[in-house]
mmCIF file of C-alpha atoms and ligand atoms in Angstrom:
data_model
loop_
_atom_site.group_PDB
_atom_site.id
_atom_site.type_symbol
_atom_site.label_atom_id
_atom_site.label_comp_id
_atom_site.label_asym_id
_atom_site.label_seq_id
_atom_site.Cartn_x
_atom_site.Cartn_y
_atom_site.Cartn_z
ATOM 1 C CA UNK A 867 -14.342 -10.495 -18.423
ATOM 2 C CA UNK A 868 -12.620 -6.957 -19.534
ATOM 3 C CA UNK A 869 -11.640 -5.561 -16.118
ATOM 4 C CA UNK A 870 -10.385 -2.011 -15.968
ATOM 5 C CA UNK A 871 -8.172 -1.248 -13.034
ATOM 6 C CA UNK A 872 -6.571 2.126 -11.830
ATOM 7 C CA UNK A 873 -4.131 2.557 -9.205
ATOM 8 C CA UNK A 874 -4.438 5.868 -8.319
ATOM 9 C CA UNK A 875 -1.451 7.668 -6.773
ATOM 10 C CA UNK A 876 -0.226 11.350 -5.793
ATOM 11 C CA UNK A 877 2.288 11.243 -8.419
ATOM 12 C CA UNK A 878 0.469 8.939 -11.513
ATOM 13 C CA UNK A 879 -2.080 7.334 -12.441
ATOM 14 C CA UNK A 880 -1.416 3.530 -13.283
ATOM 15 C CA UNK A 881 -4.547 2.377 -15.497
ATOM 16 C CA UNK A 882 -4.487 -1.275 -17.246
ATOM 17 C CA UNK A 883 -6.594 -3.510 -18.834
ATOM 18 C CA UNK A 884 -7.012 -6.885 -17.719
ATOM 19 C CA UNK A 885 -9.527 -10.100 -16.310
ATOM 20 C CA UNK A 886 -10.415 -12.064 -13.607
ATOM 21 C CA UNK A 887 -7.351 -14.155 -13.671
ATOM 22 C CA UNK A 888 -5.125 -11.058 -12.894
ATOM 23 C CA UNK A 889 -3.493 -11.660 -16.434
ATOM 24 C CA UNK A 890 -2.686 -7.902 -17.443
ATOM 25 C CA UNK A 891 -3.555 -6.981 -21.153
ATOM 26 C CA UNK A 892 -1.913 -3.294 -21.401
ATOM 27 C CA UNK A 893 -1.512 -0.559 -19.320
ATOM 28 C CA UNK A 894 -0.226 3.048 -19.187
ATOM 29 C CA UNK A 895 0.755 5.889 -16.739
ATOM 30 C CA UNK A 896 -0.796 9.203 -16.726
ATOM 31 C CA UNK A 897 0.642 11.870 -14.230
ATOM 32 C CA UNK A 898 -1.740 13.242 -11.791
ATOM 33 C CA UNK A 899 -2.522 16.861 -11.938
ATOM 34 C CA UNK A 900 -5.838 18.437 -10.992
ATOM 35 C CA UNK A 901 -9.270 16.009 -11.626
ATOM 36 C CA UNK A 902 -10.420 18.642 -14.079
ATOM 37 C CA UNK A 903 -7.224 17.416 -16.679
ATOM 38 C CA UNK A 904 -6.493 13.974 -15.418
ATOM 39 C CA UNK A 905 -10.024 12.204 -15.033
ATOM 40 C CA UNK A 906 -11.139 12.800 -18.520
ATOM 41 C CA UNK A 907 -7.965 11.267 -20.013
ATOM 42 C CA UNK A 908 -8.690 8.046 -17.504
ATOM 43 C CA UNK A 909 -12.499 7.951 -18.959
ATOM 44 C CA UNK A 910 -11.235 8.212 -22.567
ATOM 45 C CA UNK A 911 -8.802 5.314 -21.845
ATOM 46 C CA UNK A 912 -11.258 3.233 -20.318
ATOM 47 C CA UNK A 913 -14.180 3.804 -22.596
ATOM 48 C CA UNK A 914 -12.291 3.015 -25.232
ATOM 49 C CA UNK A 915 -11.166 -0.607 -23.953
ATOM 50 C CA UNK A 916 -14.698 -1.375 -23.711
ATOM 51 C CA UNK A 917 -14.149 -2.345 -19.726
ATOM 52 C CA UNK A 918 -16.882 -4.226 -18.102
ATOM 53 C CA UNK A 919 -16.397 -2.967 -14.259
ATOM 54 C CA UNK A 920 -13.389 -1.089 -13.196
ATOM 55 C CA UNK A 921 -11.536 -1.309 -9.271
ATOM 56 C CA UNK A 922 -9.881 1.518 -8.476
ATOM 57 C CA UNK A 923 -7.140 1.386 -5.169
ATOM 58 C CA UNK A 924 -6.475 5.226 -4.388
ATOM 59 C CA UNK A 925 -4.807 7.269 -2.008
ATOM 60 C CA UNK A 926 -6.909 8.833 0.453
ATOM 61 C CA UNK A 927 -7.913 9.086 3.128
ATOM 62 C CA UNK A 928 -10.889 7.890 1.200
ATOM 63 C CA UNK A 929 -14.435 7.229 2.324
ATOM 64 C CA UNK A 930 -14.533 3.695 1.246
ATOM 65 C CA UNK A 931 -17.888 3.065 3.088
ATOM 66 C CA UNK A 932 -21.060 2.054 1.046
ATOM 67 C CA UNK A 933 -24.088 3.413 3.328
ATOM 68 C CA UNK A 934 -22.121 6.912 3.633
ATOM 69 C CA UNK A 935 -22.841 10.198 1.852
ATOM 70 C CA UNK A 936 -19.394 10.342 0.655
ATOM 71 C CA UNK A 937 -18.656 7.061 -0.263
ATOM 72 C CA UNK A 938 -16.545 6.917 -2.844
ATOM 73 C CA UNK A 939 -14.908 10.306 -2.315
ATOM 74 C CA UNK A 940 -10.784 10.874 -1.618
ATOM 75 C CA UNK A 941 -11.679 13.082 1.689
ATOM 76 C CA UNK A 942 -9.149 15.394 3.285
ATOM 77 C CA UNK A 943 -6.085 14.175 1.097
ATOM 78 C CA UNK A 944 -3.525 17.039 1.703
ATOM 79 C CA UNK A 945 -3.290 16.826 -2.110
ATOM 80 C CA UNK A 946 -5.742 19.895 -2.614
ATOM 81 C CA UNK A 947 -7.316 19.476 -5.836
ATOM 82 C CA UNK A 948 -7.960 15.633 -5.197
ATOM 83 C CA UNK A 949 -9.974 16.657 -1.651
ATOM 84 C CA UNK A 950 -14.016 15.926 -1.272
ATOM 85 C CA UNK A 951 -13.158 14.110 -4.945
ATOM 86 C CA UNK A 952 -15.800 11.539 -5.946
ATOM 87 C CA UNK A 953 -13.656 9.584 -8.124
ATOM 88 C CA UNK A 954 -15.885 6.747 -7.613
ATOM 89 C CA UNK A 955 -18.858 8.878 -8.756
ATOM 90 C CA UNK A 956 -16.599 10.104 -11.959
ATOM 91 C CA UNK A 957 -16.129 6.960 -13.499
ATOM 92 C CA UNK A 958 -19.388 5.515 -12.984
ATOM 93 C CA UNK A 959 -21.277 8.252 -14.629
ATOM 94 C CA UNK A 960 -18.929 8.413 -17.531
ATOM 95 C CA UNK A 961 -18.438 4.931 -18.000
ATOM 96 C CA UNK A 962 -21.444 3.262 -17.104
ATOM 97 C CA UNK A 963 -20.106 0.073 -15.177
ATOM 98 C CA UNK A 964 -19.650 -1.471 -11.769
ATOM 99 C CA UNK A 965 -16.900 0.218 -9.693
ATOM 100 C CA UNK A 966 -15.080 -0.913 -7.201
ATOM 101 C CA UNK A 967 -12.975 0.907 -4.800
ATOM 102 C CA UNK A 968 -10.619 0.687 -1.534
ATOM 103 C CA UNK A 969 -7.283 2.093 -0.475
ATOM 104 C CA UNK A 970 -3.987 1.466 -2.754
ATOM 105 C CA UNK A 971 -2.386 -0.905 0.018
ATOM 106 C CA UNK A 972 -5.689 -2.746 0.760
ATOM 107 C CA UNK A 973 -6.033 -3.153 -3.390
ATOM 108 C CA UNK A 974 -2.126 -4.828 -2.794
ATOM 109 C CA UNK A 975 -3.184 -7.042 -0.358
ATOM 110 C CA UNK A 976 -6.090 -8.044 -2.160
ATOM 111 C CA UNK A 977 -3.412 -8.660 -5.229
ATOM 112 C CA UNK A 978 -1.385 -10.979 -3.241
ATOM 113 C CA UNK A 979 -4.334 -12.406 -1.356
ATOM 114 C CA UNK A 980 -5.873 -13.373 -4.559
ATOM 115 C CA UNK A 981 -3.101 -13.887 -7.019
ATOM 116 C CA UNK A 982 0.118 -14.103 -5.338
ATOM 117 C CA UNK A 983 2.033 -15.281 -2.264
ATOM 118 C CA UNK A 984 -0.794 -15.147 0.146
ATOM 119 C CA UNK A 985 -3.169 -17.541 -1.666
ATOM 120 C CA UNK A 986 -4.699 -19.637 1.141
ATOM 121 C CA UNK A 987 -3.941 -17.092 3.910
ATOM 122 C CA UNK A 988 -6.885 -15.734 5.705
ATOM 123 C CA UNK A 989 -4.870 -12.530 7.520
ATOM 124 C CA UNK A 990 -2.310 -10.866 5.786
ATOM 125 C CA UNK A 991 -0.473 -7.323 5.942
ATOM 126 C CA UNK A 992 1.141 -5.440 3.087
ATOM 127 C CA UNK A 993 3.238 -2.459 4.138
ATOM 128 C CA UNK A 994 4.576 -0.026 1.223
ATOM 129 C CA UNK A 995 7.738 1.849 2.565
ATOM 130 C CA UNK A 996 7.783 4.554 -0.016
ATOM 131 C CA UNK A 997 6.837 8.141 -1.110
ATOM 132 C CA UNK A 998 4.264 7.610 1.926
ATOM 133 C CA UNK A 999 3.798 4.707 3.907
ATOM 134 C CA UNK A 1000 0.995 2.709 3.985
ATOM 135 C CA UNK A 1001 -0.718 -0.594 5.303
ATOM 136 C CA UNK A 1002 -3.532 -2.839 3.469
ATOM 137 C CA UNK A 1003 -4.619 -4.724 5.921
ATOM 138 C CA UNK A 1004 -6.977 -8.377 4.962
ATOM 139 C CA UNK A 1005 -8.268 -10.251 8.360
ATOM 140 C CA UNK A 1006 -9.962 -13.246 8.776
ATOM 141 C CA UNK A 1007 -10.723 -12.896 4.611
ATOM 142 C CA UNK A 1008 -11.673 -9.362 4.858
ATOM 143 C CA UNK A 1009 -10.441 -6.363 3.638
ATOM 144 C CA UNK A 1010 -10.097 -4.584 6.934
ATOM 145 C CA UNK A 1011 -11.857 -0.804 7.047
ATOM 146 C CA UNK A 1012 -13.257 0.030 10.759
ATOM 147 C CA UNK A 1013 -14.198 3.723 11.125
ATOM 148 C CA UNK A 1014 -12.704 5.126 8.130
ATOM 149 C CA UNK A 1015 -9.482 2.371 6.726
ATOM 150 C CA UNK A 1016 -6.214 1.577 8.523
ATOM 151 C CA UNK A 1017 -3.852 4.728 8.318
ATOM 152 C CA UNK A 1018 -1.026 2.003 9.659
ATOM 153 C CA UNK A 1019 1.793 3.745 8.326
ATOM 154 C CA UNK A 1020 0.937 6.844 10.733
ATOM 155 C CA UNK A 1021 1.551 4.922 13.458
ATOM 156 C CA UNK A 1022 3.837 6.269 16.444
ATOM 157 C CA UNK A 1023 7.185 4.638 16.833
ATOM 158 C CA UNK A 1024 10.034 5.651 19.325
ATOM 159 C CA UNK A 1025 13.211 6.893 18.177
ATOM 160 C CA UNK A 1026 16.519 5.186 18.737
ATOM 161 C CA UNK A 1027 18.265 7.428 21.815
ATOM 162 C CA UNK A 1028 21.070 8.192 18.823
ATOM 163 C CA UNK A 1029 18.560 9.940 16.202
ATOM 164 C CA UNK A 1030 18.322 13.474 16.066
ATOM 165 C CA UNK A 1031 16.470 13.499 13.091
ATOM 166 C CA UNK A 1032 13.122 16.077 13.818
ATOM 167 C CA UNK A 1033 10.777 13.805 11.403
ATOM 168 C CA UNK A 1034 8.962 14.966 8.453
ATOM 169 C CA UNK A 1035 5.053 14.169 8.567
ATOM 170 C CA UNK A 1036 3.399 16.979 8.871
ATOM 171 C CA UNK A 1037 0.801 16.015 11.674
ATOM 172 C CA UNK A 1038 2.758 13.433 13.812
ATOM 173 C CA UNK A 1039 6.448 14.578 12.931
ATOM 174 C CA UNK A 1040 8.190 11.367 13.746
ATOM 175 C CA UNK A 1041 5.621 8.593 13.265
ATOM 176 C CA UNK A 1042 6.901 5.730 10.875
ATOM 177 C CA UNK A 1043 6.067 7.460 7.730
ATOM 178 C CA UNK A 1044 7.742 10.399 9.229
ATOM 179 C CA UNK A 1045 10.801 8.989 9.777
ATOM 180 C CA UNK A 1046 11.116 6.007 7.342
ATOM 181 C CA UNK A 1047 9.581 6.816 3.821
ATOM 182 C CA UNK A 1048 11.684 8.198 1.215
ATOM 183 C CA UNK A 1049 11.484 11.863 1.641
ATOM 184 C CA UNK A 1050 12.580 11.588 5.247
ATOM 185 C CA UNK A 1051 15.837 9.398 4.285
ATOM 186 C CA UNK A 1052 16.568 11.457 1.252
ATOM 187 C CA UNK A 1053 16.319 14.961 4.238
ATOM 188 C CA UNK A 1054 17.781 12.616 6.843
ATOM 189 C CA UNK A 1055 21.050 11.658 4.569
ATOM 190 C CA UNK A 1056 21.037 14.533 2.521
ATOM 191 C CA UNK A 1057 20.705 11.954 -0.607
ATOM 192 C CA UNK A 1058 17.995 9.984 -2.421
ATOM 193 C CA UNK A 1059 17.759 6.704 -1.046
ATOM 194 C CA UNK A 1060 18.642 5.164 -4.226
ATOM 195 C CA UNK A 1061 22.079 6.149 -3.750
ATOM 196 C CA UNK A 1062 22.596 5.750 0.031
ATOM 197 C CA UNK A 1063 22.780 1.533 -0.930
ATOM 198 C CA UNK A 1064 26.113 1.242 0.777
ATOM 199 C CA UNK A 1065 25.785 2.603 4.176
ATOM 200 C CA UNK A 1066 25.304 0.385 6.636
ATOM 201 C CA UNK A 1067 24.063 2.977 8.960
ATOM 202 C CA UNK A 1068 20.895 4.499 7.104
ATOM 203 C CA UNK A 1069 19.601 0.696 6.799
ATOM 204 C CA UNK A 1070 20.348 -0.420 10.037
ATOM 205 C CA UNK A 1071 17.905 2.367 11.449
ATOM 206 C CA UNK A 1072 15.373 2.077 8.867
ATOM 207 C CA UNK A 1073 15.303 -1.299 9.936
ATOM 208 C CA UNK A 1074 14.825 -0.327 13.395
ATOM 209 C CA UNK A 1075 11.737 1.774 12.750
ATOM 210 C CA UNK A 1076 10.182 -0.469 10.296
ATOM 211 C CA UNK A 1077 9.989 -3.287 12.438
ATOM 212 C CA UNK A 1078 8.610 -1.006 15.783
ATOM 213 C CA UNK A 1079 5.933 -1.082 13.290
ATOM 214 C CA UNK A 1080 5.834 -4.555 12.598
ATOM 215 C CA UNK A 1081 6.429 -5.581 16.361
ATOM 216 C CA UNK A 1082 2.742 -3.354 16.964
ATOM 217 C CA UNK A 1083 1.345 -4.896 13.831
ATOM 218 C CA UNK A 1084 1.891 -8.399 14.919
ATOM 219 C CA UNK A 1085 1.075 -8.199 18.392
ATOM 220 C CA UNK A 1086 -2.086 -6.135 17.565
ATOM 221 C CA UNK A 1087 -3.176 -8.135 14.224
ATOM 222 C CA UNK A 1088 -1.836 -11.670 14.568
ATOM 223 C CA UNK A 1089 -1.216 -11.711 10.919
ATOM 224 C CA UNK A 1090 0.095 -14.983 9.132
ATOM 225 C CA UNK A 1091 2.145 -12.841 6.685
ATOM 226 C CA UNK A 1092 3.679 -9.550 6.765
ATOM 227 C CA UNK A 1093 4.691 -8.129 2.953
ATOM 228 C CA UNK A 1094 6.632 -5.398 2.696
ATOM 229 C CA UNK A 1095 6.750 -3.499 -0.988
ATOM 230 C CA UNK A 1096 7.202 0.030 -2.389
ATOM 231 C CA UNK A 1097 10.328 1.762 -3.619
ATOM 232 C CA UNK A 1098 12.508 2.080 -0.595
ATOM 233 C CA UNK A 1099 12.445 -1.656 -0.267
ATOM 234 C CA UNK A 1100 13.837 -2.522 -2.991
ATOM 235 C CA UNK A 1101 16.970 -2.372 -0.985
ATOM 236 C CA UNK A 1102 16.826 -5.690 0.080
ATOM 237 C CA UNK A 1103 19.367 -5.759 2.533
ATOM 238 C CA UNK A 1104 16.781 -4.307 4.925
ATOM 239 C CA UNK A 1105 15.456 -7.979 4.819
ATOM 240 C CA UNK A 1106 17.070 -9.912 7.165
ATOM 241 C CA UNK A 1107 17.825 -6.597 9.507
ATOM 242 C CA UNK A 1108 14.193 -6.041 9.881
ATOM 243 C CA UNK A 1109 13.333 -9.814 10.500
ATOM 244 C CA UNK A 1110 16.342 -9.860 13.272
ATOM 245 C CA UNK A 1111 15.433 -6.301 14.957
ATOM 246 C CA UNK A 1112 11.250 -8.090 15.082
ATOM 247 C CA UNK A 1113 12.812 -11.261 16.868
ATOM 248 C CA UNK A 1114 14.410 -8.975 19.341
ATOM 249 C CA UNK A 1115 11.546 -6.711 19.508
ATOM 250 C CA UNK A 1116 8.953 -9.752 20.229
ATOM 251 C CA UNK A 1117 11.773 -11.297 22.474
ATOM 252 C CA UNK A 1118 10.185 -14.340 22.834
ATOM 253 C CA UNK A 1119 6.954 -13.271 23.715
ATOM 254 C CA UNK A 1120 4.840 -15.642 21.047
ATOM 255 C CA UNK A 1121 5.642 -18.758 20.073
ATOM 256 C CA UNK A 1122 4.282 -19.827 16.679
ATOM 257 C CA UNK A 1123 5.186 -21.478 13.527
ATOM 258 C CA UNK A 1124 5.355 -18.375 11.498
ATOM 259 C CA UNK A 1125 7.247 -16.648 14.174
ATOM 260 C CA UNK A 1126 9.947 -19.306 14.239
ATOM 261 C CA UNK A 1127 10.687 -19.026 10.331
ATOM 262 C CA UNK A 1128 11.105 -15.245 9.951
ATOM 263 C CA UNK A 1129 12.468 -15.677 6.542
ATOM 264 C CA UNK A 1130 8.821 -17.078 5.141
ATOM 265 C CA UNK A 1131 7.303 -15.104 7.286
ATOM 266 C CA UNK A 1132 7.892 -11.182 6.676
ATOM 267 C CA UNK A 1133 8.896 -11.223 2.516
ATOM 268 C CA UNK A 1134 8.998 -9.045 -0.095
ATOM 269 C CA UNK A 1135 6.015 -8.695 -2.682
ATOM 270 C CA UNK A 1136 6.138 -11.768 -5.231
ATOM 271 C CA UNK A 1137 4.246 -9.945 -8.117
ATOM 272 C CA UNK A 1138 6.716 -7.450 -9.464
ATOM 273 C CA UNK A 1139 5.484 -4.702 -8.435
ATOM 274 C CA UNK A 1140 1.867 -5.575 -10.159
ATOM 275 C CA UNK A 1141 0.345 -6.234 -6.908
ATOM 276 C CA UNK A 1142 -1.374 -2.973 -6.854
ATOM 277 C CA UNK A 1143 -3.121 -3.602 -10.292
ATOM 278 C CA UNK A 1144 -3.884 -6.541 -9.854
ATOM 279 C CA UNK A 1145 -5.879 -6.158 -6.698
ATOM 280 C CA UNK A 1146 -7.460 -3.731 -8.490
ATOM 281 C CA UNK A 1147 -8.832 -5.928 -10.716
ATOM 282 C CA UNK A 1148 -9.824 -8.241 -8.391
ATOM 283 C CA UNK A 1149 -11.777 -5.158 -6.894
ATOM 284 C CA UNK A 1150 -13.654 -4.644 -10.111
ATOM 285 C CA UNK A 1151 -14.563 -8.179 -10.349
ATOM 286 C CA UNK A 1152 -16.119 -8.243 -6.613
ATOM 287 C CA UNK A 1153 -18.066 -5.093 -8.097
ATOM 288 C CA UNK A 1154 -19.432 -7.112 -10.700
ATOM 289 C CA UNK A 1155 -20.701 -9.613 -8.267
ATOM 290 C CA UNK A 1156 -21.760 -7.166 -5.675
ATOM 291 C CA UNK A 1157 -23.827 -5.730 -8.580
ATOM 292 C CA UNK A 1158 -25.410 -9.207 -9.749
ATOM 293 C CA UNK A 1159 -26.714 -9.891 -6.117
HETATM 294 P P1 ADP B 578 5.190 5.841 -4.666
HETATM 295 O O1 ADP B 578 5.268 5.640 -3.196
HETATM 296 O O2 ADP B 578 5.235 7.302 -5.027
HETATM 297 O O3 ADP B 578 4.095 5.101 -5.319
HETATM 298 P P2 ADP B 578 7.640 4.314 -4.806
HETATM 299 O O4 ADP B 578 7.095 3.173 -4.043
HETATM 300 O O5 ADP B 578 8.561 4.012 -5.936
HETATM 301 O O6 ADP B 578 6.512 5.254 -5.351
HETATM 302 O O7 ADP B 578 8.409 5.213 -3.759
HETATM 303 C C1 ADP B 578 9.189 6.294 -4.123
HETATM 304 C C2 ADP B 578 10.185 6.553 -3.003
HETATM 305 O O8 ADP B 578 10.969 5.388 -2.810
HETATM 306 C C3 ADP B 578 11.141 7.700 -3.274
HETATM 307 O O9 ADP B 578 11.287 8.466 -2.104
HETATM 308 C C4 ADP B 578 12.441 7.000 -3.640
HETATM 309 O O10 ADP B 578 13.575 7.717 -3.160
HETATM 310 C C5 ADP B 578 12.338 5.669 -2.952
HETATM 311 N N1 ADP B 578 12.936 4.616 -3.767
HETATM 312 C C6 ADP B 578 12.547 4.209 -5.001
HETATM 313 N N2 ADP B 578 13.329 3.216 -5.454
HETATM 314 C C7 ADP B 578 14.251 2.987 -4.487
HETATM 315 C C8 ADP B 578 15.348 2.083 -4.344
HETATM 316 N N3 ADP B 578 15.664 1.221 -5.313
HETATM 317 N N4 ADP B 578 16.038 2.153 -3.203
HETATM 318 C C9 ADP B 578 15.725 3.015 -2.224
HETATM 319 N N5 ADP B 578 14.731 3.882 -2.303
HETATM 320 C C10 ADP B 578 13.991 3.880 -3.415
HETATM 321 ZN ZN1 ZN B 579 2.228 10.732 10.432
#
């Protein structure tokens, strides 16, 4: 099968060619500016690969439910031109196909769920720490949505009693996103985090506020495997700082098999960065088999 996949982001637009096996044919990057300039060059690429469905993991808020009017729309992104999109809607007209669509970090869990280091695992979390932060969250074999999706990287965490830092997100200030993706190290430390690799001090605190999150995701989600991916941790010191900081966050509380073997247990992402694109062509397939039946 000739699966199209697109990651969509705020920055680019990752869109490869692939199949079922998550085997990746080619693939390109196209930067996101306004629909009106980026979405034709995506239908161009894609019509001209001859794609059979396409999955499409996007950043949203989206409306990723089926029986609503807007399904298929990126909703109140504060991206302006992107808002009351239907991107889902776009492609399907142009192109003709089966489309499927979720959040980014749900199409990474799907990735690893279905192709990588979560194989076999029925509930599994993948947090991005990166422009944004994010959570795709898969439980009990599903892709988990509720309401709307999980907006897990939101979540409210309490700052260490040393921190002055104000926070950056613009509705919650100093949630996790607020005070651990990229743009709030680069304002906290004056310095991308690229180049902040040696101080002990900026990980040591990330740490600390990535596993609050982690301590709420666990006790709230029961997950069997935590991945963490995205750009900021690459630094993979923060590794075995987070792990330790959980262990003293949980304190003892739970006693299970994955909770005595941290180092199996929260990991980094084992697909090179593909993850993304590769759940999206998972996505794609399932759209092709939602279609058939
Ligand atoms: P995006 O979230 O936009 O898809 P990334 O996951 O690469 O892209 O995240 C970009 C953010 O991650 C930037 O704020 C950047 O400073 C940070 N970042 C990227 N690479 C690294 C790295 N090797 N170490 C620390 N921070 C990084
Ligand atoms: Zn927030």
């Amino acid at each position: 099968m000739v699966l199209g996949a697109l990651e969509a982001g705020g920055t680019k637009m990752v869109c490869a060619v692939g199949n079922e096996k998550g085997e990746i044919f080619e693939q390109v990057s196209i930067p996101t500016e306004a629909p009106a300039i980026t979405v034709p060059k995506m239908i161009s690429y894609f019509k001209e690969k001859k794609i059979e469905a396409l999955g499409i993991g996007c950043f949203g808020p989206i409306d990723p439910d089926k029986k609503s009017e807007t399904y298929g729309y990126i909703t109140s992104t504060p991206k302006l031109a992107w808002a009351d999109y239907n991107i889902v809607g776009a492609f399907e007209e142009a192109i003709g196909c089966p489309v499927g669509f979720d959040t980014d970090v749900n199409g990474s869990v799907l990735g690893e769920v279905t192709f990588g280091q979560a194989r076999g695992k029925s509930s599994v979390i993948y947090i991005t720490i990166g422009t944004g932060v994010g959570a795709g969250i898969y439980i009990e074999g599903k892709l988990l949505h509720g309401m709307l999706h999980p907006e897990a990287g939101h979540v409210l965490i309490q700052k260490r009693s040393d921190d002055t830092y104000g926070g950056k997100c613009p509705y919650h200030k100093t949630c996790l996103e607020g005070m651990a993706a990229g743009p709030a190290l680069k304002e906290r430390w004056g310095k991308d985090a690229r180049l902040l690799k040696d101080k002990k001090e900026v990980w040591d605190l990330e740490a600390y506020y990535i596993a609050q999150a982690l301590t709420n995701y666990i006790l709230t989600l029961s997950p069997e495997l935590i991945i963490l991916g995205g750009g900021v941790m690459h630094q993979e010191q923060l590794f075995p700082l987070i792990r330790s900081y959980v262990k003293d966050m949980l304190n003892g509380y739970l006693k299970t098999e994955e909770l005595k073997d941290l180092e199996h247990y929260i990991v980094p992402a084992s697909l090179k960065d593909n993850q993304g694109i590769m759940g999206c062509l998972e996505l794609g397939r399932r759209a092709v088999c939602e279609e058939q039946n």
